[in-house]
PDB file of C-alpha atoms in Angstrom:
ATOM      1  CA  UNK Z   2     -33.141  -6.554  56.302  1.00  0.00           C
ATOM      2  CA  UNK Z   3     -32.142  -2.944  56.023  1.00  0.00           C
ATOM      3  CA  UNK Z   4     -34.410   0.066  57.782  1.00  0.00           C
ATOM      4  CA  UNK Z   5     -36.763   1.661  55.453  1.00  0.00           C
ATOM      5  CA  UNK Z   6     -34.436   4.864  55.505  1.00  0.00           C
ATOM      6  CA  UNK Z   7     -31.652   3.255  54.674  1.00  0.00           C
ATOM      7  CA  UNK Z   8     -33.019   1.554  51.869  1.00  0.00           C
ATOM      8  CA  UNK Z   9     -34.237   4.963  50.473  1.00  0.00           C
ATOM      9  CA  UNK Z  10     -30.714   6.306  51.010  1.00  0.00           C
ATOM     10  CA  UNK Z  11     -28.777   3.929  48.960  1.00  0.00           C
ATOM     11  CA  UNK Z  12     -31.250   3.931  46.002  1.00  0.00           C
ATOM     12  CA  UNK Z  13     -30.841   7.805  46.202  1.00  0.00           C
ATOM     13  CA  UNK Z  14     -27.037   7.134  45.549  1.00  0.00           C
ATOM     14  CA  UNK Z  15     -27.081   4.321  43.031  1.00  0.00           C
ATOM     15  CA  UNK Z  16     -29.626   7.017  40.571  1.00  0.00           C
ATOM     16  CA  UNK Z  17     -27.141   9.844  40.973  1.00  0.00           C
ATOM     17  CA  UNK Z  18     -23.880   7.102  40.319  1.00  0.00           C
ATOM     18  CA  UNK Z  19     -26.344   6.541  36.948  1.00  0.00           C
ATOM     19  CA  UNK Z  20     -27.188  10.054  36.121  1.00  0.00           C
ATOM     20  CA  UNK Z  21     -23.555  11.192  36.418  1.00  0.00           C
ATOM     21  CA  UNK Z  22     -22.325   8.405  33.856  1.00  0.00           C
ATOM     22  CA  UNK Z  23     -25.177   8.888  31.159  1.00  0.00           C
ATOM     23  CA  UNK Z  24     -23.493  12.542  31.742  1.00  0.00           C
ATOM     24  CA  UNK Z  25     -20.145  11.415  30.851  1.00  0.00           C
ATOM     25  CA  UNK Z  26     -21.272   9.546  28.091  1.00  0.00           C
ATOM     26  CA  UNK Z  27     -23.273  12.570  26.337  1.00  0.00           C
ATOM     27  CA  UNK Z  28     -19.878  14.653  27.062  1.00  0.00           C
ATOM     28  CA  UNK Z  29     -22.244  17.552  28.393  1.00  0.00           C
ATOM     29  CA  UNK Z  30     -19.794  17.643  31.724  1.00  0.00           C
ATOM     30  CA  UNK Z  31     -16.934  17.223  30.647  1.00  0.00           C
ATOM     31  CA  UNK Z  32     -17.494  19.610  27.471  1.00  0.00           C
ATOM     32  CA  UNK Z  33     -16.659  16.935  24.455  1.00  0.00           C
ATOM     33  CA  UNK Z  34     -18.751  15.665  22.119  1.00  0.00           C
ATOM     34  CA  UNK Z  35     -19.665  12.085  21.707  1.00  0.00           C
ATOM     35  CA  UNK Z  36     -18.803  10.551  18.447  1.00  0.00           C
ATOM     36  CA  UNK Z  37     -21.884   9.785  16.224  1.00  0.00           C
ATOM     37  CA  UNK Z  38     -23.233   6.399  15.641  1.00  0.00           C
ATOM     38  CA  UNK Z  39     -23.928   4.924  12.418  1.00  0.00           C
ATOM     39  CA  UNK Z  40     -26.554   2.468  11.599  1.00  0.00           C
ATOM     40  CA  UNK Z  41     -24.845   1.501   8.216  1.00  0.00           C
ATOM     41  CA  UNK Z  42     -21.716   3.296   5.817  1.00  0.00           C
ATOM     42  CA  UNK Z  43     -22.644   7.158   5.892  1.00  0.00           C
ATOM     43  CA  UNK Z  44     -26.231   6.834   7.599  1.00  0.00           C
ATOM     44  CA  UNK Z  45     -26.385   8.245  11.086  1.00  0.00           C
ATOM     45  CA  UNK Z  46     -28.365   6.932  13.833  1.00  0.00           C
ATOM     46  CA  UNK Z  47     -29.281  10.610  14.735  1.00  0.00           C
ATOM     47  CA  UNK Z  48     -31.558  13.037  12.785  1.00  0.00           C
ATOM     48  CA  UNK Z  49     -29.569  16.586  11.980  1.00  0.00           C
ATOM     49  CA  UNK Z  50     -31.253  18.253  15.294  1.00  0.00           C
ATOM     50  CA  UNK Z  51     -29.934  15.484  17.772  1.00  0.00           C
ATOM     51  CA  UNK Z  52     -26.367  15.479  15.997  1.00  0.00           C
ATOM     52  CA  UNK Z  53     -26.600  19.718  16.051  1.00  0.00           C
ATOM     53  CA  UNK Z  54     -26.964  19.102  20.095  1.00  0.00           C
ATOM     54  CA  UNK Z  55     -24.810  16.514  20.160  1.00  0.00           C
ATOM     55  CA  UNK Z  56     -22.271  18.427  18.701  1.00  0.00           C
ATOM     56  CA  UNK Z  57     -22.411  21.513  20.495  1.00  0.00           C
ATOM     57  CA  UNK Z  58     -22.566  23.479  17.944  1.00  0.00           C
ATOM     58  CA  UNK Z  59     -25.422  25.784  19.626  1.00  0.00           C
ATOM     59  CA  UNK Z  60     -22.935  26.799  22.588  1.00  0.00           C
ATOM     60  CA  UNK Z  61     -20.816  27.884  20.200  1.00  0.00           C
ATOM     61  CA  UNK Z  62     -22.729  29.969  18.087  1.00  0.00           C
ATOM     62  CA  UNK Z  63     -24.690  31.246  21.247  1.00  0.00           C
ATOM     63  CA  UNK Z  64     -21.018  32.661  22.235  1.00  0.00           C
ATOM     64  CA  UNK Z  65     -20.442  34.246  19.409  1.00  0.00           C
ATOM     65  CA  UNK Z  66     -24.308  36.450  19.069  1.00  0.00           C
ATOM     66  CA  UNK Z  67     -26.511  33.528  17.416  1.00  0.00           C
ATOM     67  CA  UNK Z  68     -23.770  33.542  14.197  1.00  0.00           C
ATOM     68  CA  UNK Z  69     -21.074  31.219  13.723  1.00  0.00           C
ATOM     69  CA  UNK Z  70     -17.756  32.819  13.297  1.00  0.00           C
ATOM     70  CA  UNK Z  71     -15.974  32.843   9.975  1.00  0.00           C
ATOM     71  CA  UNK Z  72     -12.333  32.628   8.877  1.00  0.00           C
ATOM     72  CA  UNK Z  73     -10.343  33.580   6.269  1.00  0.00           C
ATOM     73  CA  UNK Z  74     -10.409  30.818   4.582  1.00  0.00           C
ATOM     74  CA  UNK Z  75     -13.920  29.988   4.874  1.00  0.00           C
ATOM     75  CA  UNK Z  76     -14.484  33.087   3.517  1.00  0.00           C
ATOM     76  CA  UNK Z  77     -12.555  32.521   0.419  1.00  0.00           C
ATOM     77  CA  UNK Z  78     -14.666  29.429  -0.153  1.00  0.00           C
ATOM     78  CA  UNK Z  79     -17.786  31.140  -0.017  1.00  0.00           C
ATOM     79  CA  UNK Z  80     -16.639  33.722  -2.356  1.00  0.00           C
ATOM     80  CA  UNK Z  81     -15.566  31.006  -4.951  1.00  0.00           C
ATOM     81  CA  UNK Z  82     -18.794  28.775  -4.351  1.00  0.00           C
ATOM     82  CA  UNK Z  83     -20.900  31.942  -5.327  1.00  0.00           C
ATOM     83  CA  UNK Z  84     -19.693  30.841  -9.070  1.00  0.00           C
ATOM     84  CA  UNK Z  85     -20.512  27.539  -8.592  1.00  0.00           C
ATOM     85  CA  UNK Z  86     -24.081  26.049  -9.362  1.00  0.00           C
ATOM     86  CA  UNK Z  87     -26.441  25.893  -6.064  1.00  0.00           C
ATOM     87  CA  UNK Z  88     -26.962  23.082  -4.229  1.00  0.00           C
ATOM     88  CA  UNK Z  89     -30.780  23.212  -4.684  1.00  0.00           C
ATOM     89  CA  UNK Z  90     -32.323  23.651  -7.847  1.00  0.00           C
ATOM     90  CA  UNK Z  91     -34.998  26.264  -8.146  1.00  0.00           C
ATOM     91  CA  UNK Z  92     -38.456  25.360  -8.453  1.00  0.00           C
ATOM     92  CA  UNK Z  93     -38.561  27.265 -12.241  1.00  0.00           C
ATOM     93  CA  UNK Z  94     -35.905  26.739 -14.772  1.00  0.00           C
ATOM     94  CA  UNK Z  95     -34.082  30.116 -14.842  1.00  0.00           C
ATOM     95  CA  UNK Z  96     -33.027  31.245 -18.078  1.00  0.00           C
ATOM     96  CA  UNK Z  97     -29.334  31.853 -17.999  1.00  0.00           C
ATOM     97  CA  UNK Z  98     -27.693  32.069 -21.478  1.00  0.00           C
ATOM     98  CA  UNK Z  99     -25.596  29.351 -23.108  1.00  0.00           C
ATOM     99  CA  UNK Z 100     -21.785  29.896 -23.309  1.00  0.00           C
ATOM    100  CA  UNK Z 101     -20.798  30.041 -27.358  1.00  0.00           C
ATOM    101  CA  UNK Z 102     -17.125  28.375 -27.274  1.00  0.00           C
ATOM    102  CA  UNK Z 103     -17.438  28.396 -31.265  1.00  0.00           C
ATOM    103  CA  UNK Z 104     -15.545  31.176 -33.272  1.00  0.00           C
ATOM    104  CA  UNK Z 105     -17.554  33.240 -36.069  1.00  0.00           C
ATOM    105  CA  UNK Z 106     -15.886  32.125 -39.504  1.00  0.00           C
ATOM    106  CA  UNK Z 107     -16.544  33.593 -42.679  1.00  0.00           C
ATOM    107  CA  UNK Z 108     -18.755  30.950 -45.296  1.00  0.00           C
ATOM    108  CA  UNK Z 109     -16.850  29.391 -47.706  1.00  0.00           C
ATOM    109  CA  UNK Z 110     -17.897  30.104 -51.160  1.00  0.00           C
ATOM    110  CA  UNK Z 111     -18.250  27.188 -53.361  1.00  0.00           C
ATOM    111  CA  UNK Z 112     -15.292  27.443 -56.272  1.00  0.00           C
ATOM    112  CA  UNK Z 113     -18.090  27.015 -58.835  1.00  0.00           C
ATOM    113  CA  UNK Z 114     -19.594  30.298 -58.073  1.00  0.00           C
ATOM    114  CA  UNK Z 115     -17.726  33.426 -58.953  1.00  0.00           C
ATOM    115  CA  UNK Z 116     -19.209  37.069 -59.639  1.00  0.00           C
ATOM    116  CA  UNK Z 117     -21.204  36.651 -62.868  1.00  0.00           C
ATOM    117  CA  UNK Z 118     -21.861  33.352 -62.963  1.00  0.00           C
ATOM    118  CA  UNK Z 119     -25.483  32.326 -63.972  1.00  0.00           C
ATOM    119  CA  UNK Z 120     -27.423  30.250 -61.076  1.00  0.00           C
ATOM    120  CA  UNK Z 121     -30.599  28.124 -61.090  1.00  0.00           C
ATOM    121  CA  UNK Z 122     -32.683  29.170 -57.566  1.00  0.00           C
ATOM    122  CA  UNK Z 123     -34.094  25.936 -56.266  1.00  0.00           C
ATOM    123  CA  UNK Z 124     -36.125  27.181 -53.417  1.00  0.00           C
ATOM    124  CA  UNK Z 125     -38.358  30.275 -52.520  1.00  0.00           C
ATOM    125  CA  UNK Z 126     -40.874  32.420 -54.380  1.00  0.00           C
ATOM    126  CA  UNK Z 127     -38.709  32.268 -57.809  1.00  0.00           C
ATOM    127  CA  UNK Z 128     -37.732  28.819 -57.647  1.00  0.00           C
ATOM    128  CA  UNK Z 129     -36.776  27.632 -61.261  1.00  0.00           C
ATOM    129  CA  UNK Z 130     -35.589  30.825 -62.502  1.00  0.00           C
ATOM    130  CA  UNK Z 131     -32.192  32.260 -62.916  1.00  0.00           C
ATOM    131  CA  UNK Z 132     -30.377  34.843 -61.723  1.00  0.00           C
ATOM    132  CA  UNK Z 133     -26.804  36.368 -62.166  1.00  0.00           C
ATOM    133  CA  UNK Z 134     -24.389  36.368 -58.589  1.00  0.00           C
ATOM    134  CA  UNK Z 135     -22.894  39.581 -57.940  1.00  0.00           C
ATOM    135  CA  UNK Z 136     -21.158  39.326 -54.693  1.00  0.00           C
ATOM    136  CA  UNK Z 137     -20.922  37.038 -51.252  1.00  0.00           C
ATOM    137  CA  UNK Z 138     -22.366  39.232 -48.330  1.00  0.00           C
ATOM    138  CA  UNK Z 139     -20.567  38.922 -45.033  1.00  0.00           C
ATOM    139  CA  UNK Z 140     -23.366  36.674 -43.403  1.00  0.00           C
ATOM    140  CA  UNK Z 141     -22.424  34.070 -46.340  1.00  0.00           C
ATOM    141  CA  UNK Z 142     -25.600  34.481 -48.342  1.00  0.00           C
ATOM    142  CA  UNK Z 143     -25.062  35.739 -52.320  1.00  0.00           C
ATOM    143  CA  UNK Z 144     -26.286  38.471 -53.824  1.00  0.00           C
ATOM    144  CA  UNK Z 145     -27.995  37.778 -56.814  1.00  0.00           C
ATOM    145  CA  UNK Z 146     -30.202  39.526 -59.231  1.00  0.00           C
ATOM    146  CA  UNK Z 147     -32.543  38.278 -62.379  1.00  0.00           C
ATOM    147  CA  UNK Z 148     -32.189  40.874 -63.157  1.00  0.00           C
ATOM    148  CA  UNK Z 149     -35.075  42.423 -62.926  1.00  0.00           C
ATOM    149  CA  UNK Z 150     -35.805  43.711 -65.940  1.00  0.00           C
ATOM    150  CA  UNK Z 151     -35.584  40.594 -67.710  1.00  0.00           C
ATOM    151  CA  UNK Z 152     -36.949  37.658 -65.972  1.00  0.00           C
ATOM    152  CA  UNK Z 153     -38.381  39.441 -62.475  1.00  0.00           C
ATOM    153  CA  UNK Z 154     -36.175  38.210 -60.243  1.00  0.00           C
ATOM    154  CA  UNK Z 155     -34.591  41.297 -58.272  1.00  0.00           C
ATOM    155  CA  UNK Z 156     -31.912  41.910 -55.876  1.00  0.00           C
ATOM    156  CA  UNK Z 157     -32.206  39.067 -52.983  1.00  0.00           C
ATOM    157  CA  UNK Z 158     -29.788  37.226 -50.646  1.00  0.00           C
ATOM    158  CA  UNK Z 159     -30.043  33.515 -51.531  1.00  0.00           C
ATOM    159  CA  UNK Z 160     -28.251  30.614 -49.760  1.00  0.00           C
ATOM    160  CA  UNK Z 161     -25.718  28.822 -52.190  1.00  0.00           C
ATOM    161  CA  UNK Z 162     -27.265  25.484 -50.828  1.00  0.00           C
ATOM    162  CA  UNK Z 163     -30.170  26.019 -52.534  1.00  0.00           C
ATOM    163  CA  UNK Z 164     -28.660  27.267 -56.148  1.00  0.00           C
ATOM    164  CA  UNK Z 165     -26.853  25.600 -58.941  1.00  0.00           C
ATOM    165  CA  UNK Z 166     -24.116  27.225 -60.446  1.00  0.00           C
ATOM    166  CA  UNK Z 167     -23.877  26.872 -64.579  1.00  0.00           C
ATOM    167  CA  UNK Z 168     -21.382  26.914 -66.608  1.00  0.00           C
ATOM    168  CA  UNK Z 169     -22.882  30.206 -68.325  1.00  0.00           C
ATOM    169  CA  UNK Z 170     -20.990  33.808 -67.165  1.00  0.00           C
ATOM    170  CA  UNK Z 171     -21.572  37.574 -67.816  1.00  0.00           C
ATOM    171  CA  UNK Z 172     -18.559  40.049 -66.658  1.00  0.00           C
ATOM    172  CA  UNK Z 173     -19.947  42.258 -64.087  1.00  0.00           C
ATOM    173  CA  UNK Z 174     -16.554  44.049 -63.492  1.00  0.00           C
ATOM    174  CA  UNK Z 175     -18.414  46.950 -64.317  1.00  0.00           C
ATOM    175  CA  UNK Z 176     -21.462  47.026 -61.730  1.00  0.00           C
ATOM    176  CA  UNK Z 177     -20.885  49.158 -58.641  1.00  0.00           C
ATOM    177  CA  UNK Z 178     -22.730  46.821 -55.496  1.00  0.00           C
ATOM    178  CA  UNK Z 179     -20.460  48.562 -53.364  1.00  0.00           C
ATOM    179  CA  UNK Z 180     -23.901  49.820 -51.233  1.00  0.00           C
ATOM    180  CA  UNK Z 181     -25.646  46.530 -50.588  1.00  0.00           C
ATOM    181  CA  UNK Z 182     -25.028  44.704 -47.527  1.00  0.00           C
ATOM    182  CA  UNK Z 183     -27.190  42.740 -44.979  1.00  0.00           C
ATOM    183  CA  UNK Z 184     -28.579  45.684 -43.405  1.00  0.00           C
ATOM    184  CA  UNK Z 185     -29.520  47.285 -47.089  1.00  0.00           C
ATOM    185  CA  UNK Z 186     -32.123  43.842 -46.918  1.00  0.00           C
ATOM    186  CA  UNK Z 187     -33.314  44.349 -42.896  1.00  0.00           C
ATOM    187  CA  UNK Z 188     -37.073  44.701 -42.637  1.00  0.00           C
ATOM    188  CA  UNK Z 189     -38.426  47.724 -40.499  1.00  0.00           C
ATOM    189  CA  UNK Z 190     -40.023  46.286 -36.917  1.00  0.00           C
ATOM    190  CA  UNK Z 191     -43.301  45.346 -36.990  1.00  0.00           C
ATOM    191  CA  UNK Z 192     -45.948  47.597 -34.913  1.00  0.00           C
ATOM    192  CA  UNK Z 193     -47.808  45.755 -32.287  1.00  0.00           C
ATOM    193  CA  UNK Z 194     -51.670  45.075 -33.330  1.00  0.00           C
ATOM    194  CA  UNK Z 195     -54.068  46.084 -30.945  1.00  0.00           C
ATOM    195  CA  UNK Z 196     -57.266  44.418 -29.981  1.00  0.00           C
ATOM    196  CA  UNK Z 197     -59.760  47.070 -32.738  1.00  0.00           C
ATOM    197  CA  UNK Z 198     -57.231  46.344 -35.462  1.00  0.00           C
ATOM    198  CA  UNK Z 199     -59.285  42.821 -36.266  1.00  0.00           C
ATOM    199  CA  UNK Z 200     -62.333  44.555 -37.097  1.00  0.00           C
ATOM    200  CA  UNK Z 201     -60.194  46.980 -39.648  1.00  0.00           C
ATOM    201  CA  UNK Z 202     -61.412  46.478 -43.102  1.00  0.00           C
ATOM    202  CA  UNK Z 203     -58.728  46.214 -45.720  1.00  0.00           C
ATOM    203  CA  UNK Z 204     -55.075  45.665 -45.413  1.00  0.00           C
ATOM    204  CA  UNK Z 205     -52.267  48.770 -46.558  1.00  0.00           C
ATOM    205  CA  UNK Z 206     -50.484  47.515 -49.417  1.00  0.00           C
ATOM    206  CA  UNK Z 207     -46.860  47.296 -49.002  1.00  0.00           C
ATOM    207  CA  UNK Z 208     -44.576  50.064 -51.018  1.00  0.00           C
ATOM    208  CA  UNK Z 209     -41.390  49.800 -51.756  1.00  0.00           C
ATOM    209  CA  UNK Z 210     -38.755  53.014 -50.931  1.00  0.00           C
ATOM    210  CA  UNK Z 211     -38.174  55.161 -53.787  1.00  0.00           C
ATOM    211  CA  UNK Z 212     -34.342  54.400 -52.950  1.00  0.00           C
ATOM    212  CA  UNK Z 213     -35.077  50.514 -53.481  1.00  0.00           C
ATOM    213  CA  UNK Z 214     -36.629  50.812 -57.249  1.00  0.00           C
ATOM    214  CA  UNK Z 215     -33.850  53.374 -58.119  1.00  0.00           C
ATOM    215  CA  UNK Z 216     -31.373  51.094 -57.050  1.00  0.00           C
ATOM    216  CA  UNK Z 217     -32.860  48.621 -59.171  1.00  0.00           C
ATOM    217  CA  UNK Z 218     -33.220  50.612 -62.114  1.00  0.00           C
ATOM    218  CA  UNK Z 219     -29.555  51.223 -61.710  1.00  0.00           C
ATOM    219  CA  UNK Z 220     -28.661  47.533 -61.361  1.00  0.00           C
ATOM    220  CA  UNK Z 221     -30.998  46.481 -64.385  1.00  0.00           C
ATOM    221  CA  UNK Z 222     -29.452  48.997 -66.335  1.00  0.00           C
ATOM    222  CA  UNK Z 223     -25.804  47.864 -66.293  1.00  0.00           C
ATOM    223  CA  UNK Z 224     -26.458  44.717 -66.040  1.00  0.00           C
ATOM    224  CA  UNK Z 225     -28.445  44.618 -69.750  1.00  0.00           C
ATOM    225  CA  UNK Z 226     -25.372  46.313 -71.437  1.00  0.00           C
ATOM    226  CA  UNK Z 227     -23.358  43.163 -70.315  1.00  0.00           C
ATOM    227  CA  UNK Z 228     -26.616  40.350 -70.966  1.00  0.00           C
ATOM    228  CA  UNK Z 229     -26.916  41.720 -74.639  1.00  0.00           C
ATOM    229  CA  UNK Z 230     -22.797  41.137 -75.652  1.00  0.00           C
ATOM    230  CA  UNK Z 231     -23.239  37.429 -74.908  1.00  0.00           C
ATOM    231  CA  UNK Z 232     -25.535  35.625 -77.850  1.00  0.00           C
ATOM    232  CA  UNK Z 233     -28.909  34.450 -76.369  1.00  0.00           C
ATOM    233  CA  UNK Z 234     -28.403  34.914 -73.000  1.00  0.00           C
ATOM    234  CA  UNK Z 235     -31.286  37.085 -72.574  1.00  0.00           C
ATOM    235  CA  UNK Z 236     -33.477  34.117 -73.786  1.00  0.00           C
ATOM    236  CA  UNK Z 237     -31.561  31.585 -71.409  1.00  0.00           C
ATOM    237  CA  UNK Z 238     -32.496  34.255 -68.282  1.00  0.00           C
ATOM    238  CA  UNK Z 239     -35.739  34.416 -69.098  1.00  0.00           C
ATOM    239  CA  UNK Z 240     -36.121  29.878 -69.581  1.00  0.00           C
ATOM    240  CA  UNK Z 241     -37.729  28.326 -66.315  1.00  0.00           C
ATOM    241  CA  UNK Z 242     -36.144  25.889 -65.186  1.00  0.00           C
ATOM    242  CA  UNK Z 243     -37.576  22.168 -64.681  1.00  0.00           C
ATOM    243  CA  UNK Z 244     -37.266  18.259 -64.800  1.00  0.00           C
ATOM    244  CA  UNK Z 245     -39.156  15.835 -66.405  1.00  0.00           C
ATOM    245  CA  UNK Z 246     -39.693  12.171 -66.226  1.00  0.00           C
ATOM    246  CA  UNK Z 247     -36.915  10.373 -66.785  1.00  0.00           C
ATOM    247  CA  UNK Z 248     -34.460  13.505 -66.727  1.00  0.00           C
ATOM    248  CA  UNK Z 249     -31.701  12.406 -64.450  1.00  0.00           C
ATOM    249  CA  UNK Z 250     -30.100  15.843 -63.065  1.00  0.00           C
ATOM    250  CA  UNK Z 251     -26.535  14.528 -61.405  1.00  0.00           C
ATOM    251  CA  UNK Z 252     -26.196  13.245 -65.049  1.00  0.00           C
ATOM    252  CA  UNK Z 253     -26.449  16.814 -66.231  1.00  0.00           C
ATOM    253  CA  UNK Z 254     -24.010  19.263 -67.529  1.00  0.00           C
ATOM    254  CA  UNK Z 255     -24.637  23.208 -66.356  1.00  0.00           C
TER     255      UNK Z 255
END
């Protein structure tokens, strides 16, 4: 039996022996970090706190004035990952615009439609009449006109999906549409309505330029020399078109 001194002595000595190993196992004498344990393929035993101590990554930036220091080449890859997408998504969806890979081409008029030739609308306000094509605007919509003189259809941009082109032609060689483009058909901006303007009475009736009905005129003009050298054509302007029961239209001839 050992004296009680002793006995306090050696269990002083055998708790240091421990303390100094659980030291050299954490690596915090010697200066090295510990690897990291792994519960299972890429999960670690440690949350990201423990493994930042573990690692000894706060001595280091502590050293350097609470930052940690950058090379050059980290400093190239932050530079390129400013490009990239973020790692976290925002809360909102940002708008950020759509990149257009696709090259503006010019429409490609159908070979059944050339300048003169008479066309049956199929859609919009004068659906069923006809109207003579003048030219292809650069946005790939046609210019056509009634004209307006004879059936009330006046100068409008039409789609050529919507129109059927007939075998029926006028020469219009002779009409200058040299000054109609897309912006000649743009429609002046809109002013914003305040709150009083629901209790206006009335509504301003909308006039068209002096420049639009002399342009018009001008159109309707030449075009009526050229309508009254071809027999009845006048009358087959002014005909509305329409089908029947029964009438079978890919079985007809335009």
């Amino acid at each position: 039996c050992l004296p009680w001194g002793e006995r306090e002595k050696r269990a002083e000595d055998a708790g240091a022996g421990r303390r100094r190993s659980a030291r050299r196992g954490t690596g915090e004498r010697s200066g090295m970090a510990r690897s990291a344990e792994y519960l299972a393929r890429g999960i670690e035993a440690e949350g990201r706190s423990k493994s930042y101590r573990r690692r000894g990554l706060w001595a280091i930036k502590k050293k350097h004035g609470g930052k940690f220091p950058k090379t050059a080449k980290k400093q190239a890859m932050e530079e390129d990952s400013k490009a990239k997408s973020p790692r976290f998504y925002a809360p909102e969806d940002a708008k950020k615009p759509l990149a257009r890979r696709f090259k503006e081409r010019p429409t490609k008029l159908r070979s059944s439609i050339t300048p003169g030739t008479v066309l049956v609308l199929l859609a919009g306000h004068f659906k069923g009449k006809r109207a003579i094509f003048l030219k292809q605007l650069p946005s790939g919509l046609l210019l056509v006109t009634g004209p307006y003189a004879v059936n009330g259809v006046p100068l409008r941009r039409v789609n050529q999906a919507y129109v059927i082109a007939t075998s029926a032609k006028v020469d219009v060689s002779g009409v200058n549409v040299s000054k109609f483009d897309d912006s000649y058909f743009k429609a002046p901006k809109k002013e914003k309505k305040g709150d009083d303007s629901v209790f206006k009475e009335g509504v301003a009736k909308k006039e068209l330029s002096p420049a639009y009905l002399e342009n018009q005129k001008k159109i309707d003009a030449d075009l009526k020399k050229v309508i009254g050298k071809v027999d009845h054509m006048e009358a087959y302007l002014k005909a509305h078109f329409s089908l029947k029961d029964g009438d079978r239209p890919h079985l007809m001839k335009f």
